[in-house]
Amino acid sequence: MADPSFPSLRLRIALWAYRALWWIGLPFVLLYLRKRGRKDADYTCHLSERFGRYTPMAGDPPVWVHAVSLGEVRSAAPLVRAFLEGGAHVVLTHFTPAGRRETEKVFAPEIAAGTVRAVWVPFEFGFAWRGFFRAFRPLFGLVMEIEIWPAMIMECRKAGVPLFMCNAQYPSKSYARDRQGLGLRAEVMRGFAGALVKSNR
């Protein structure tokens, strides 16, 4: 059941400012990618994906795994294997070329078979995330490690895509600190549908 108190007015105002900053900062983000692309051409390949333009994935709606970098892909690999063995399709979103290349190497047979896709994560624009959801229609999303991207979280809620944080370690002291002042970070965390955490046992 949707929480009528979420998001609060202060968070809605903060999200509006956040979106505005992304629009203002977009030229600098593109310049950053262009600069990195001089050393690694993969930074500027498939640029349209970062704006939510994807080739739709055939078959049943996939599980979505958000693994930004090389280390996160390696952490996610056993989880992805488990989903594949259960007959699921998987789409992985990345930000760095190293992460994407690792997925393309480790899951090359599955990519060829159409059961795995590796794509860039969209920029933090609502229209880009809506394009991602139209193309893939994910059953749910799993975010490796602690990745708190407000547009991603809020657009998942709007699209009805449950988003879970994996390997989550959010100490009570950190949560208490984040609740101080405006408490925006703590409130954004409420947008997750749940978290997968280590057991005390």
PDB file of C-alpha atoms in Angstrom, residues 16-135:
ATOM      1  CA  TRP A  16      12.720  19.465  -8.148  1.00  0.00           C
ATOM      2  CA  ALA A  17      16.018  21.232  -7.349  1.00  0.00           C
ATOM      3  CA  TYR A  18      17.932  17.988  -7.957  1.00  0.00           C
ATOM      4  CA  ARG A  19      16.365  17.603 -11.416  1.00  0.00           C
ATOM      5  CA  ALA A  20      17.168  21.223 -12.226  1.00  0.00           C
ATOM      6  CA  LEU A  21      20.802  20.677 -11.232  1.00  0.00           C
ATOM      7  CA  TRP A  22      20.996  17.664 -13.526  1.00  0.00           C
ATOM      8  CA  TRP A  23      19.741  19.723 -16.460  1.00  0.00           C
ATOM      9  CA  ILE A  24      22.201  22.502 -15.654  1.00  0.00           C
ATOM     10  CA  GLY A  25      25.050  20.038 -15.174  1.00  0.00           C
ATOM     11  CA  LEU A  26      24.327  17.885 -18.222  1.00  0.00           C
ATOM     12  CA  PRO A  27      26.834  19.666 -20.506  1.00  0.00           C
ATOM     13  CA  PHE A  28      29.559  19.078 -17.916  1.00  0.00           C
ATOM     14  CA  VAL A  29      28.603  15.406 -17.583  1.00  0.00           C
ATOM     15  CA  LEU A  30      28.820  15.004 -21.352  1.00  0.00           C
ATOM     16  CA  LEU A  31      32.185  16.771 -21.395  1.00  0.00           C
ATOM     17  CA  TYR A  32      33.382  14.404 -18.659  1.00  0.00           C
ATOM     18  CA  LEU A  33      32.341  11.379 -20.726  1.00  0.00           C
ATOM     19  CA  ARG A  34      33.998  12.843 -23.810  1.00  0.00           C
ATOM     20  CA  LYS A  35      37.223  13.416 -21.883  1.00  0.00           C
ATOM     21  CA  ARG A  36      37.187   9.890 -20.482  1.00  0.00           C
ATOM     22  CA  GLY A  37      36.309   8.625 -23.949  1.00  0.00           C
ATOM     23  CA  ARG A  38      39.659   9.804 -25.271  1.00  0.00           C
ATOM     24  CA  LYS A  39      41.343   7.126 -23.194  1.00  0.00           C
ATOM     25  CA  ASP A  40      38.514   4.589 -23.220  1.00  0.00           C
ATOM     26  CA  ALA A  41      36.190   4.782 -26.216  1.00  0.00           C
ATOM     27  CA  ASP A  42      33.533   2.720 -24.432  1.00  0.00           C
ATOM     28  CA  TYR A  43      32.609   5.775 -22.356  1.00  0.00           C
ATOM     29  CA  THR A  44      31.036   7.368 -25.429  1.00  0.00           C
ATOM     30  CA  CYS A  45      29.603   4.232 -27.061  1.00  0.00           C
ATOM     31  CA  HIS A  46      25.856   3.613 -26.854  1.00  0.00           C
ATOM     32  CA  LEU A  47      25.388   7.139 -25.500  1.00  0.00           C
ATOM     33  CA  SER A  48      21.673   7.067 -26.328  1.00  0.00           C
ATOM     34  CA  GLU A  49      21.180   4.438 -23.603  1.00  0.00           C
ATOM     35  CA  ARG A  50      22.086   7.033 -21.004  1.00  0.00           C
ATOM     36  CA  PHE A  51      19.041   8.981 -22.212  1.00  0.00           C
ATOM     37  CA  GLY A  52      16.700   6.004 -21.951  1.00  0.00           C
ATOM     38  CA  ARG A  53      16.805   4.801 -25.546  1.00  0.00           C
ATOM     39  CA  TYR A  54      17.201   1.012 -25.587  1.00  0.00           C
ATOM     40  CA  THR A  55      16.387  -1.845 -27.885  1.00  0.00           C
ATOM     41  CA  PRO A  56      13.603  -3.751 -26.083  1.00  0.00           C
ATOM     42  CA  MET A  57      14.549  -7.112 -24.609  1.00  0.00           C
ATOM     43  CA  ALA A  58      12.674 -10.093 -26.008  1.00  0.00           C
ATOM     44  CA  GLY A  59      11.107 -12.726 -23.806  1.00  0.00           C
ATOM     45  CA  ASP A  60       9.695 -12.532 -20.322  1.00  0.00           C
ATOM     46  CA  PRO A  61      10.263  -9.423 -18.191  1.00  0.00           C
ATOM     47  CA  PRO A  62      13.761  -9.663 -16.705  1.00  0.00           C
ATOM     48  CA  VAL A  63      15.212  -9.215 -13.274  1.00  0.00           C
ATOM     49  CA  TRP A  64      17.165  -5.957 -13.166  1.00  0.00           C
ATOM     50  CA  VAL A  65      20.558  -5.863 -11.428  1.00  0.00           C
ATOM     51  CA  HIS A  66      22.246  -2.477 -11.023  1.00  0.00           C
ATOM     52  CA  ALA A  67      26.016  -3.054 -10.791  1.00  0.00           C
ATOM     53  CA  VAL A  68      27.864   0.162 -11.506  1.00  0.00           C
ATOM     54  CA  SER A  69      31.470  -0.958 -11.639  1.00  0.00           C
ATOM     55  CA  LEU A  70      33.793  -3.946 -12.026  1.00  0.00           C
ATOM     56  CA  GLY A  71      33.751  -4.885  -8.351  1.00  0.00           C
ATOM     57  CA  GLU A  72      29.970  -4.777  -8.158  1.00  0.00           C
ATOM     58  CA  VAL A  73      29.619  -6.965 -11.248  1.00  0.00           C
ATOM     59  CA  ARG A  74      31.882  -9.557  -9.682  1.00  0.00           C
ATOM     60  CA  SER A  75      29.817  -9.421  -6.483  1.00  0.00           C
ATOM     61  CA  ALA A  76      26.612  -9.784  -8.472  1.00  0.00           C
ATOM     62  CA  ALA A  77      27.768 -12.654 -10.702  1.00  0.00           C
ATOM     63  CA  PRO A  78      26.679 -15.524  -8.388  1.00  0.00           C
ATOM     64  CA  LEU A  79      23.293 -13.849  -7.899  1.00  0.00           C
ATOM     65  CA  VAL A  80      22.849 -13.436 -11.643  1.00  0.00           C
ATOM     66  CA  ARG A  81      23.811 -17.087 -12.163  1.00  0.00           C
ATOM     67  CA  ALA A  82      21.175 -18.137  -9.643  1.00  0.00           C
ATOM     68  CA  PHE A  83      18.479 -16.191 -11.482  1.00  0.00           C
ATOM     69  CA  LEU A  84      19.533 -17.654 -14.820  1.00  0.00           C
ATOM     70  CA  GLU A  85      19.488 -21.182 -13.430  1.00  0.00           C
ATOM     71  CA  GLY A  86      15.943 -20.495 -12.274  1.00  0.00           C
ATOM     72  CA  GLY A  87      14.941 -19.614 -15.820  1.00  0.00           C
ATOM     73  CA  ALA A  88      14.879 -15.821 -15.431  1.00  0.00           C
ATOM     74  CA  HIS A  89      16.249 -13.250 -17.854  1.00  0.00           C
ATOM     75  CA  VAL A  90      18.526 -10.548 -16.441  1.00  0.00           C
ATOM     76  CA  VAL A  91      19.362  -6.990 -17.474  1.00  0.00           C
ATOM     77  CA  LEU A  92      22.382  -5.378 -15.845  1.00  0.00           C
ATOM     78  CA  THR A  93      22.927  -1.633 -15.734  1.00  0.00           C
ATOM     79  CA  HIS A  94      26.406  -0.139 -15.470  1.00  0.00           C
ATOM     80  CA  PHE A  95      28.083   3.249 -15.335  1.00  0.00           C
ATOM     81  CA  THR A  96      31.712   2.323 -15.996  1.00  0.00           C
ATOM     82  CA  PRO A  97      33.068   0.532 -19.075  1.00  0.00           C
ATOM     83  CA  ALA A  98      34.984  -1.864 -16.815  1.00  0.00           C
ATOM     84  CA  GLY A  99      31.728  -3.076 -15.294  1.00  0.00           C
ATOM     85  CA  ARG A 100      30.008  -3.448 -18.633  1.00  0.00           C
ATOM     86  CA  ARG A 101      32.964  -5.276 -20.188  1.00  0.00           C
ATOM     87  CA  GLU A 102      33.072  -7.693 -17.267  1.00  0.00           C
ATOM     88  CA  THR A 103      29.403  -8.571 -17.787  1.00  0.00           C
ATOM     89  CA  GLU A 104      29.952  -8.985 -21.526  1.00  0.00           C
ATOM     90  CA  LYS A 105      32.901 -11.314 -20.831  1.00  0.00           C
ATOM     91  CA  VAL A 106      31.477 -13.389 -17.979  1.00  0.00           C
ATOM     92  CA  PHE A 107      28.007 -13.772 -19.488  1.00  0.00           C
ATOM     93  CA  ALA A 108      28.960 -13.852 -23.175  1.00  0.00           C
ATOM     94  CA  PRO A 109      27.021 -17.099 -23.922  1.00  0.00           C
ATOM     95  CA  GLU A 110      23.921 -15.803 -22.136  1.00  0.00           C
ATOM     96  CA  ILE A 111      24.117 -12.471 -23.953  1.00  0.00           C
ATOM     97  CA  ALA A 112      24.341 -14.347 -27.266  1.00  0.00           C
ATOM     98  CA  ALA A 113      21.302 -16.413 -26.234  1.00  0.00           C
ATOM     99  CA  GLY A 114      19.331 -13.288 -25.314  1.00  0.00           C
ATOM    100  CA  THR A 115      18.898 -14.103 -21.628  1.00  0.00           C
ATOM    101  CA  VAL A 116      21.292 -11.384 -20.383  1.00  0.00           C
ATOM    102  CA  ARG A 117      21.662  -7.756 -21.458  1.00  0.00           C
ATOM    103  CA  ALA A 118      24.337  -5.278 -20.374  1.00  0.00           C
ATOM    104  CA  VAL A 119      23.403  -1.608 -20.781  1.00  0.00           C
ATOM    105  CA  TRP A 120      24.296   1.809 -19.410  1.00  0.00           C
ATOM    106  CA  VAL A 121      22.271   3.039 -16.475  1.00  0.00           C
ATOM    107  CA  PRO A 122      20.160   6.051 -17.485  1.00  0.00           C
ATOM    108  CA  PHE A 123      21.096   9.536 -16.427  1.00  0.00           C
ATOM    109  CA  GLU A 124      19.036  10.888 -13.529  1.00  0.00           C
ATOM    110  CA  PHE A 125      16.174  12.184 -15.679  1.00  0.00           C
ATOM    111  CA  GLY A 126      12.609  10.999 -15.334  1.00  0.00           C
ATOM    112  CA  PHE A 127      12.166  10.579 -19.097  1.00  0.00           C
ATOM    113  CA  ALA A 128      15.349   8.466 -19.293  1.00  0.00           C
ATOM    114  CA  TRP A 129      14.153   6.123 -16.559  1.00  0.00           C
ATOM    115  CA  ARG A 130      10.729   5.855 -18.161  1.00  0.00           C
ATOM    116  CA  GLY A 131      12.470   4.797 -21.384  1.00  0.00           C
ATOM    117  CA  PHE A 132      14.358   2.130 -19.456  1.00  0.00           C
ATOM    118  CA  PHE A 133      11.150   0.775 -17.935  1.00  0.00           C
ATOM    119  CA  ARG A 134       9.370   0.742 -21.309  1.00  0.00           C
ATOM    120  CA  ALA A 135      12.188  -1.221 -22.922  1.00  0.00           C
TER     121      ALA A 135
END
